[in-house]
Tab-separated table of C-alpha atoms in Angstrom:
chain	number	residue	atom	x	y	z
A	17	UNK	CA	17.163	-24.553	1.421
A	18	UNK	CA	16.677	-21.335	-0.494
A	19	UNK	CA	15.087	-18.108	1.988
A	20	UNK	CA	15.401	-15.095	0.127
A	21	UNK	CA	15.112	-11.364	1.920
A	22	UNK	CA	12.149	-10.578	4.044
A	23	UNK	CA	9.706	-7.752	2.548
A	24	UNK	CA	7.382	-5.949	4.302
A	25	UNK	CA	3.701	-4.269	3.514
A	26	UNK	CA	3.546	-1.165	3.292
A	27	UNK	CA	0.659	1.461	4.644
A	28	UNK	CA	0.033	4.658	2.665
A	29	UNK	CA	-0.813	7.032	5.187
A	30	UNK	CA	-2.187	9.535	3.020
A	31	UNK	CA	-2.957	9.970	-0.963
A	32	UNK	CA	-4.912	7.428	-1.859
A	33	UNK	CA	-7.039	7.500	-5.022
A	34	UNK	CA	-5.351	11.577	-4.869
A	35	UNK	CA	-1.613	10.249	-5.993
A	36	UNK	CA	-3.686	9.431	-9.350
A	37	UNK	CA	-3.867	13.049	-9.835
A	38	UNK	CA	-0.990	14.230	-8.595
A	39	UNK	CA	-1.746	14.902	-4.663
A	40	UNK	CA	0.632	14.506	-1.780
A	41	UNK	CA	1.233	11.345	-0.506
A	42	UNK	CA	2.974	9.671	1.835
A	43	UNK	CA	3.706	5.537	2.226
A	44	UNK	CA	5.318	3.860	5.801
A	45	UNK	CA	6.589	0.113	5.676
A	46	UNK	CA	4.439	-1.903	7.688
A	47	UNK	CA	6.471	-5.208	9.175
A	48	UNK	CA	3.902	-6.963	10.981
A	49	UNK	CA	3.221	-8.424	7.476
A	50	UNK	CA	6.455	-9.988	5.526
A	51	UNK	CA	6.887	-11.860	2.270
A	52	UNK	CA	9.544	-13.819	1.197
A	53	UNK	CA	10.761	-16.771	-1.957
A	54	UNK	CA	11.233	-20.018	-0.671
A	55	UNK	CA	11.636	-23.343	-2.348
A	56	UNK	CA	8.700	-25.694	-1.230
A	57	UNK	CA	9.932	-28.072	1.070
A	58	UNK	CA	6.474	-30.372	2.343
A	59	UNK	CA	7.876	-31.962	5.227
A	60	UNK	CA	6.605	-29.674	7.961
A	61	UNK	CA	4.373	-27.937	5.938
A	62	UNK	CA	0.516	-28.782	6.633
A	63	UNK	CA	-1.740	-29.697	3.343
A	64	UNK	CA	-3.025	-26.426	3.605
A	65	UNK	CA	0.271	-24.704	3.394
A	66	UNK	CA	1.061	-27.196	0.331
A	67	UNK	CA	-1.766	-26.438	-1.547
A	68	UNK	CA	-1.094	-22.140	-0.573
A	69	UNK	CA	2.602	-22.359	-2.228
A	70	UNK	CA	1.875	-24.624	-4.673
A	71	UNK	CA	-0.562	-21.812	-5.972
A	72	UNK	CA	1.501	-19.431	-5.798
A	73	UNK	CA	4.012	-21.438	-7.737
A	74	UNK	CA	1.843	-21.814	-10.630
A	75	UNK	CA	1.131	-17.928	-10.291
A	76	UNK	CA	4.401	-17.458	-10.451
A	77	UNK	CA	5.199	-19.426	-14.012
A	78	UNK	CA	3.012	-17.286	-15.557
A	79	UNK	CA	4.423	-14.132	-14.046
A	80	UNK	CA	8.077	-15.498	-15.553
A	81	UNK	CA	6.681	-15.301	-18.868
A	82	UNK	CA	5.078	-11.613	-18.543
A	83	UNK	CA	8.531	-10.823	-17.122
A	84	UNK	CA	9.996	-11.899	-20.496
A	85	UNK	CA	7.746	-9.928	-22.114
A	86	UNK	CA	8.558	-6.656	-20.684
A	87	UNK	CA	11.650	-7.232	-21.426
A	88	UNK	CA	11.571	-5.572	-24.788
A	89	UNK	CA	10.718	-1.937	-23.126
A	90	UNK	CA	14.309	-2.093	-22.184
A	91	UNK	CA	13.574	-0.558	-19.133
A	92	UNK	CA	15.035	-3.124	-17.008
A	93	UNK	CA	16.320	-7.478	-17.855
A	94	UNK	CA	15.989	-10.375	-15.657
A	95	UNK	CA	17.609	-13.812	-15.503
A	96	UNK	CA	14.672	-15.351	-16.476
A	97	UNK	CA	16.804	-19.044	-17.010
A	98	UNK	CA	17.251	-18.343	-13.405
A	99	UNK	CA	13.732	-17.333	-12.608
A	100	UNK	CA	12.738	-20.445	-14.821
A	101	UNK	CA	14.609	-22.943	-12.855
A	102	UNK	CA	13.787	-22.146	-9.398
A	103	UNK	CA	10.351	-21.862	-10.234
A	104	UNK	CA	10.656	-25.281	-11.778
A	105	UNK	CA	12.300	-26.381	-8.569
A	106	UNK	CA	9.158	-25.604	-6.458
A	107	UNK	CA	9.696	-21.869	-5.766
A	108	UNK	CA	6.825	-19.803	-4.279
A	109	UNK	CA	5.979	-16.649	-2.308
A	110	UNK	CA	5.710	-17.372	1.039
A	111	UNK	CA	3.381	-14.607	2.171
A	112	UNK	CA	1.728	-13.463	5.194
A	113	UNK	CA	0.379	-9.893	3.707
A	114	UNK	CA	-3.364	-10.391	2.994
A	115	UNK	CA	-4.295	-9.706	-0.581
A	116	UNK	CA	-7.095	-7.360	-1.060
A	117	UNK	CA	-6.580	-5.555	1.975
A	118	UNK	CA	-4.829	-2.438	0.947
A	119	UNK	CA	-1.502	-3.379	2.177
A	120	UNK	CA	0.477	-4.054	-0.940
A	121	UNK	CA	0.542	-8.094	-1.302
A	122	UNK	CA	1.796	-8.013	-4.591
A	123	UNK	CA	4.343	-5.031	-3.859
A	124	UNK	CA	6.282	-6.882	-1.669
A	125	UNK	CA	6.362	-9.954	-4.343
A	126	UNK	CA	7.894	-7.299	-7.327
A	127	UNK	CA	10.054	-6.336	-5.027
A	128	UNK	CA	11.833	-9.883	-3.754
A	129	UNK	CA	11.668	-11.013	-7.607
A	130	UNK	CA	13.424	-7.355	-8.288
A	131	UNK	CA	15.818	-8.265	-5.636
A	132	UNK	CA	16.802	-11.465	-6.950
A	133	UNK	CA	16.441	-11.621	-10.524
A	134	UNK	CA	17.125	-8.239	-12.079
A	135	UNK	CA	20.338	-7.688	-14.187
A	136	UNK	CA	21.863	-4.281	-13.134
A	137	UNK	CA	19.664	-3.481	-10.104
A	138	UNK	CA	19.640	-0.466	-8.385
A	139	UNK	CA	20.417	-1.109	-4.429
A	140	UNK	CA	19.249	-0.027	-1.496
A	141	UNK	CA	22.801	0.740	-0.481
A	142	UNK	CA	23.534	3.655	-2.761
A	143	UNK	CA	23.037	7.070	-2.805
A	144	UNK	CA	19.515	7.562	-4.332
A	145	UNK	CA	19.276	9.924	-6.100
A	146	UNK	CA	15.571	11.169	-7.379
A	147	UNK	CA	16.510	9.637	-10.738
A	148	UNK	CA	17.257	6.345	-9.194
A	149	UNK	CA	13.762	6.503	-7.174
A	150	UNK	CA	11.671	7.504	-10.423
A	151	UNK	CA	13.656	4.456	-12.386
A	152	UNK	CA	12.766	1.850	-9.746
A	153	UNK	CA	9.663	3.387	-9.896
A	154	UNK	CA	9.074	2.896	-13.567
A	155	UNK	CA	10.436	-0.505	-13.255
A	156	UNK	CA	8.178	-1.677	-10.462
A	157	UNK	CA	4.964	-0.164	-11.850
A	158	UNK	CA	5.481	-2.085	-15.285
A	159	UNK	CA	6.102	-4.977	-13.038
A	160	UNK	CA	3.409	-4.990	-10.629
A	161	UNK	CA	1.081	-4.418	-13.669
A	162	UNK	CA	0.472	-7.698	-14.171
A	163	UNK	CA	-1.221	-7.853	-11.247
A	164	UNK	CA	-3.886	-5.194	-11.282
A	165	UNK	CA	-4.075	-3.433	-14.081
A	166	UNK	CA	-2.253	0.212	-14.084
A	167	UNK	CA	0.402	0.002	-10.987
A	168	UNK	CA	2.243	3.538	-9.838
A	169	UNK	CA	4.852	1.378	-8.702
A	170	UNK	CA	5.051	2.944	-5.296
A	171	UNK	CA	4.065	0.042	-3.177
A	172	UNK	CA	7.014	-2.899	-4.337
A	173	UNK	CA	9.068	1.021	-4.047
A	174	UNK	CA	8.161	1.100	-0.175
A	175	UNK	CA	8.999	-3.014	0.112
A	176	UNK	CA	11.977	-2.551	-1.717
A	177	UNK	CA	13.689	-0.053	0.097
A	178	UNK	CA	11.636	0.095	3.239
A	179	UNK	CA	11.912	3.367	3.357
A	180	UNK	CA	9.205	5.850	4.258
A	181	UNK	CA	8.313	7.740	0.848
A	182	UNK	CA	6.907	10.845	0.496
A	183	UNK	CA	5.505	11.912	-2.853
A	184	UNK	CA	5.416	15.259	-3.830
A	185	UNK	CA	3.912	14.295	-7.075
A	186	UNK	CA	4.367	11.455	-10.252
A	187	UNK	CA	7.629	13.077	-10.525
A	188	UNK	CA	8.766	14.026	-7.607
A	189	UNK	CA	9.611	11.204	-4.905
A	190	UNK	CA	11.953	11.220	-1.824
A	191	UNK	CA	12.265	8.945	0.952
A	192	UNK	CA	11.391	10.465	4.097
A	193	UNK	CA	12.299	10.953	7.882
A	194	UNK	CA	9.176	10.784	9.508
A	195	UNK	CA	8.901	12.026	13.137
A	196	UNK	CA	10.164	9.185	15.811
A	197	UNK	CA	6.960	7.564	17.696
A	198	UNK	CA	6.080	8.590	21.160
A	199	UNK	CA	5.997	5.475	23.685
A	200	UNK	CA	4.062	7.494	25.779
A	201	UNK	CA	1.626	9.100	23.345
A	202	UNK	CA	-1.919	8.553	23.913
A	203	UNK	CA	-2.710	9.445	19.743
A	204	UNK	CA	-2.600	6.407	17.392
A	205	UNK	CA	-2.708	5.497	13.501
A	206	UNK	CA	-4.817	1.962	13.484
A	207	UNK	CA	-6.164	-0.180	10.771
A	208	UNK	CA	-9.619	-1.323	11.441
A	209	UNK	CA	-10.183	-5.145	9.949
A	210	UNK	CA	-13.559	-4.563	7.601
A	211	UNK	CA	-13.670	-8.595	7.244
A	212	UNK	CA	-13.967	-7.951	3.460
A	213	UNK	CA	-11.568	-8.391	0.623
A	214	UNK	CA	-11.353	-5.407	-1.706
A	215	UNK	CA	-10.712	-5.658	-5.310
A	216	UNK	CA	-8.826	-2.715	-6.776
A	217	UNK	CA	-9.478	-2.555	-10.077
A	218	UNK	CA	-12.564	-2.109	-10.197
A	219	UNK	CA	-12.647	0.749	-7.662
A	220	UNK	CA	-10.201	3.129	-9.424
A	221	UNK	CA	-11.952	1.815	-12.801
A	222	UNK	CA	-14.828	3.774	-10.511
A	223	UNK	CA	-13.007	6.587	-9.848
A	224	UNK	CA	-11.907	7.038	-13.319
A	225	UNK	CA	-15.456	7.576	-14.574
A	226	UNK	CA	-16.329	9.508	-12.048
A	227	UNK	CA	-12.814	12.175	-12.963
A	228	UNK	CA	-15.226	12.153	-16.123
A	229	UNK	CA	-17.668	14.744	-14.330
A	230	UNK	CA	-16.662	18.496	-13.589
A	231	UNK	CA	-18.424	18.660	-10.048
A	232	UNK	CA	-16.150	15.410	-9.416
A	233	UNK	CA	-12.702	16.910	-10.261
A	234	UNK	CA	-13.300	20.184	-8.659
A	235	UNK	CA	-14.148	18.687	-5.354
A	236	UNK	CA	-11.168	16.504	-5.817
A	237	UNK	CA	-9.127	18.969	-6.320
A	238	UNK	CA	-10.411	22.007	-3.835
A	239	UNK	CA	-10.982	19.121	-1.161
A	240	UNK	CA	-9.635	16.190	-1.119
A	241	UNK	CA	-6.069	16.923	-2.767
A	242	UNK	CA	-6.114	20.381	-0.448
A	243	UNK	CA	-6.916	18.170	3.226
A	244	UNK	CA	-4.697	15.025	2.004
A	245	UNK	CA	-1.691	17.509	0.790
A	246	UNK	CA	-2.022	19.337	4.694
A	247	UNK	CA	-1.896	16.120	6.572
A	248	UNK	CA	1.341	15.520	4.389
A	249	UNK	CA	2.904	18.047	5.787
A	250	UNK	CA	1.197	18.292	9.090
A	251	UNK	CA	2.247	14.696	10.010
A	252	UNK	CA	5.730	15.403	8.629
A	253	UNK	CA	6.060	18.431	10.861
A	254	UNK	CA	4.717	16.496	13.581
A	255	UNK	CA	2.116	19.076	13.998
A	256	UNK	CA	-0.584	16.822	16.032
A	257	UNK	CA	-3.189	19.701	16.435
A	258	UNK	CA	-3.378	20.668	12.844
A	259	UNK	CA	-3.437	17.293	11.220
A	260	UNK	CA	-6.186	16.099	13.553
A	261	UNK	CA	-8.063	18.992	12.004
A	262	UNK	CA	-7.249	18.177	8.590
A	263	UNK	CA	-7.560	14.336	8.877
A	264	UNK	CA	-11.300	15.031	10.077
A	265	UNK	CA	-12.256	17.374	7.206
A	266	UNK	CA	-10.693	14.647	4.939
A	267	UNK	CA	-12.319	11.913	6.543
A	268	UNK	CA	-15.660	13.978	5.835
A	269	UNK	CA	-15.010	14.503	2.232
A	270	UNK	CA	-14.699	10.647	2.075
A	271	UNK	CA	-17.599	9.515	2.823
A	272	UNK	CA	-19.603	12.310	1.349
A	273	UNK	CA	-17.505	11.542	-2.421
A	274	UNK	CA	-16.214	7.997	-2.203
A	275	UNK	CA	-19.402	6.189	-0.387
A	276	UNK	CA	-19.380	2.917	-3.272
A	277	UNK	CA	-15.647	2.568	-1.904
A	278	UNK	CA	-16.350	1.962	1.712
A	279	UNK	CA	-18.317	-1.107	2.554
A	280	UNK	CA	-21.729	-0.419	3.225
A	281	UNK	CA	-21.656	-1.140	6.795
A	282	UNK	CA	-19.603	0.971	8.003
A	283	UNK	CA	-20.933	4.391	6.785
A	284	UNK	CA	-22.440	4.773	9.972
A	285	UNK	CA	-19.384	3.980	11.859
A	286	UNK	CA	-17.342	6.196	9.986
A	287	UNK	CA	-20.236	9.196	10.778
A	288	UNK	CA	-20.086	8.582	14.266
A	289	UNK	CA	-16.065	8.887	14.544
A	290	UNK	CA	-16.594	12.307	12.713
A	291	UNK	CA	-19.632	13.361	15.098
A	292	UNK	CA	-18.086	12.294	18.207
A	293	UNK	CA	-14.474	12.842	17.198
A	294	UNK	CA	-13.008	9.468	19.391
A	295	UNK	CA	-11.695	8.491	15.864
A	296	UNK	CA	-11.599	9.396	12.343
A	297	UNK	CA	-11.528	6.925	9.447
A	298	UNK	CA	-10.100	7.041	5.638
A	299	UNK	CA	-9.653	4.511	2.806
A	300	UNK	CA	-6.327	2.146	3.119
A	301	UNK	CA	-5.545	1.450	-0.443
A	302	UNK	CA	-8.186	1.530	-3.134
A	303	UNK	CA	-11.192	0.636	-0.564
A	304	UNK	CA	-14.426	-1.896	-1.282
A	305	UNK	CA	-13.177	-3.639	2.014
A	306	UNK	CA	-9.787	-4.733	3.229
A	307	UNK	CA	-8.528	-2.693	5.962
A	308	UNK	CA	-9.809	0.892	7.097
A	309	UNK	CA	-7.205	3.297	8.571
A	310	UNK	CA	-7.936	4.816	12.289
A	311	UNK	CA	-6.653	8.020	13.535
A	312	UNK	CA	-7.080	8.811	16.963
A	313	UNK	CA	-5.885	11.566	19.462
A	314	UNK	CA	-7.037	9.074	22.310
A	315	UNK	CA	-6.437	5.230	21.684
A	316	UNK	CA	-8.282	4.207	24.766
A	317	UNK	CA	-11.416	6.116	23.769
A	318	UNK	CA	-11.016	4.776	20.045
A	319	UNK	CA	-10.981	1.250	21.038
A	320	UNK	CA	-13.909	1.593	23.368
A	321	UNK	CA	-15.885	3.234	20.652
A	322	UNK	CA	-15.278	0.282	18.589
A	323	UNK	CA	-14.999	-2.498	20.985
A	324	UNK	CA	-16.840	-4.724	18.362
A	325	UNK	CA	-13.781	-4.368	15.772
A	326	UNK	CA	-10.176	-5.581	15.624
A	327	UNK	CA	-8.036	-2.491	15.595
A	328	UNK	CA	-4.179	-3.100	15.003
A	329	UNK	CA	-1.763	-0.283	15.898
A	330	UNK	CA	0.444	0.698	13.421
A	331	UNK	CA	2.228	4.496	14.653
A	332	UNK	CA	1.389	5.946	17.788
A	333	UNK	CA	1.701	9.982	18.468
């Protein structure tokens, strides 16, 4: 029975949508959700969980032969008679990230095939250099392409090496030692469940058109890249105080500048953590649903606020 490596989800704290144009940014691994190749065995699997791989399987034929295509960038070669066979044998992706949710689904898939299939891989073992980062990097974006559209690359990165990774900018990535968590800390980072699957392609398609107008790119630019690039370093530095302060102006800038890419109903929500400061809330991914990220200097206050929502905890100050 074939298990391959566990690989986690991965949260990008900060940088979303800014990355594109060259903010800060910085991406945790995330283990409550894991991902991993199996080879279908059905005899304690329910129908359900048949039908699930079995998908995936098929999914993952195709993705073989888009893997043979890139091939000819020689940027990186697989064993794709390898690939071939075990998919053949009944291979899947047995997943428990949710796709659409902002968590990296299809990251943590590049990265197991990566893993297992690439000729010549660079491992997690060695010294990694920032030329060996901006490689895998290369590598993963043209392989997570396939599955929406442009990729940066940085998500299969952060399953790959779960490592946090902070990016200065497209070409400048290191991982990075973020602060230890306080057990005793009453602050929090949470996602908030929206109960609706985002699609991201057509949200940065979105964003691209709107880069097209001036008023647009200066705001992005003297706001958004400006409060994102502070909490960067604030939360590196473990300054609390300071990235409270920024994480609330950035939170602001959201929903006055990205309002198609947070569901409808919770612009009101997302007001009130701003007016009454229990909690303030910022796009997990690409938005249009999936998760919401939480910050809060008080958890308890934070979850009363928004008793009618499933929060999860993912760092706590």
């Amino acid at each position: 029975m074939m298990k391959g490596p566990l690989f986690y989800s991965k949260i990008l704290l900060f940088g979303e949508y800014g990355i594109i144009k060259d903010s800060k940014g910085l991406s945790i691994p995330y283990n409550f959700y894991k991902g991993a190749l199996k080879l279908l065995d059905k005899t304690n699997l329910s129908d359900q969980e048949v039908k699930v791989a079995m998908l995936s399987n098929e999914s993952l034929k195709n993705y073989a032969t888009y893997l043979q295509e890139i091939e000819a960038q020689d940027v990186v070669r697989f064993d794709i008679k390898k690939l071939q066979n075990d998919i053949a044998s009944g291979m899947y992706f047995d997943s428990s990230i949710p796709q659409g949710y902002g968590v990296g689904s299809s990251g943590a898939l590049v990265a197991a095939i990566y893993d297992k299939y690439a000729f010549d891989k660079i491992t997690v073992l060695e010294n990694l250099t920032r030329e060996k980062l901006l490689q895998l990097k290369t590598v993963f974006g043209l392989m997570e392409s396939f599955f929406h559209g442009n990729s940066s690359g940085l998500d299969p990165l952060n399953s790959y090496l779960s490592l946090p990774i902070l990016i200065n900018s497209k070409e400048n990535i290191e991982p990075a030692g973020i602060p230890s968590q306080s057990t005793n800390g009453k602050g929090a980072v949470f996602l908030l469940d929206s109960g609706i699957v985002g699609e991201t392609a057509p949200m940065v398609q979105l964003f691209m058109e709107n880069m097209k107008q001036e008023g647009f790119r200066n705001m992005l630019k003297e706001q958004f890249v400006k409060h994102t690039d502070a909490c960067v370093d604030d939360f590196l530095q473990g300054d609390v105080k300071s990235l409270f302060k920024n994480i609330k102006s950035l939170s602001g800038v959201v929903l006055d500048n990205f309002k198609p890419m947070i569901p409808k109903q919770f612009h009101k929500l997302w007001k009130k953590g701003i007016e009454t400061n229990a909690y303030y809330l910022k796009l997990c991914g690409s938005g249009g649903g999936g998760y919401i990220l939480g910050f809060t200097e008080d958890l308890a206050l934070a979850q009363n606020s928004l008793k009618d929502y499933k929060l999860e905890v993912v760092y706590n100050f």
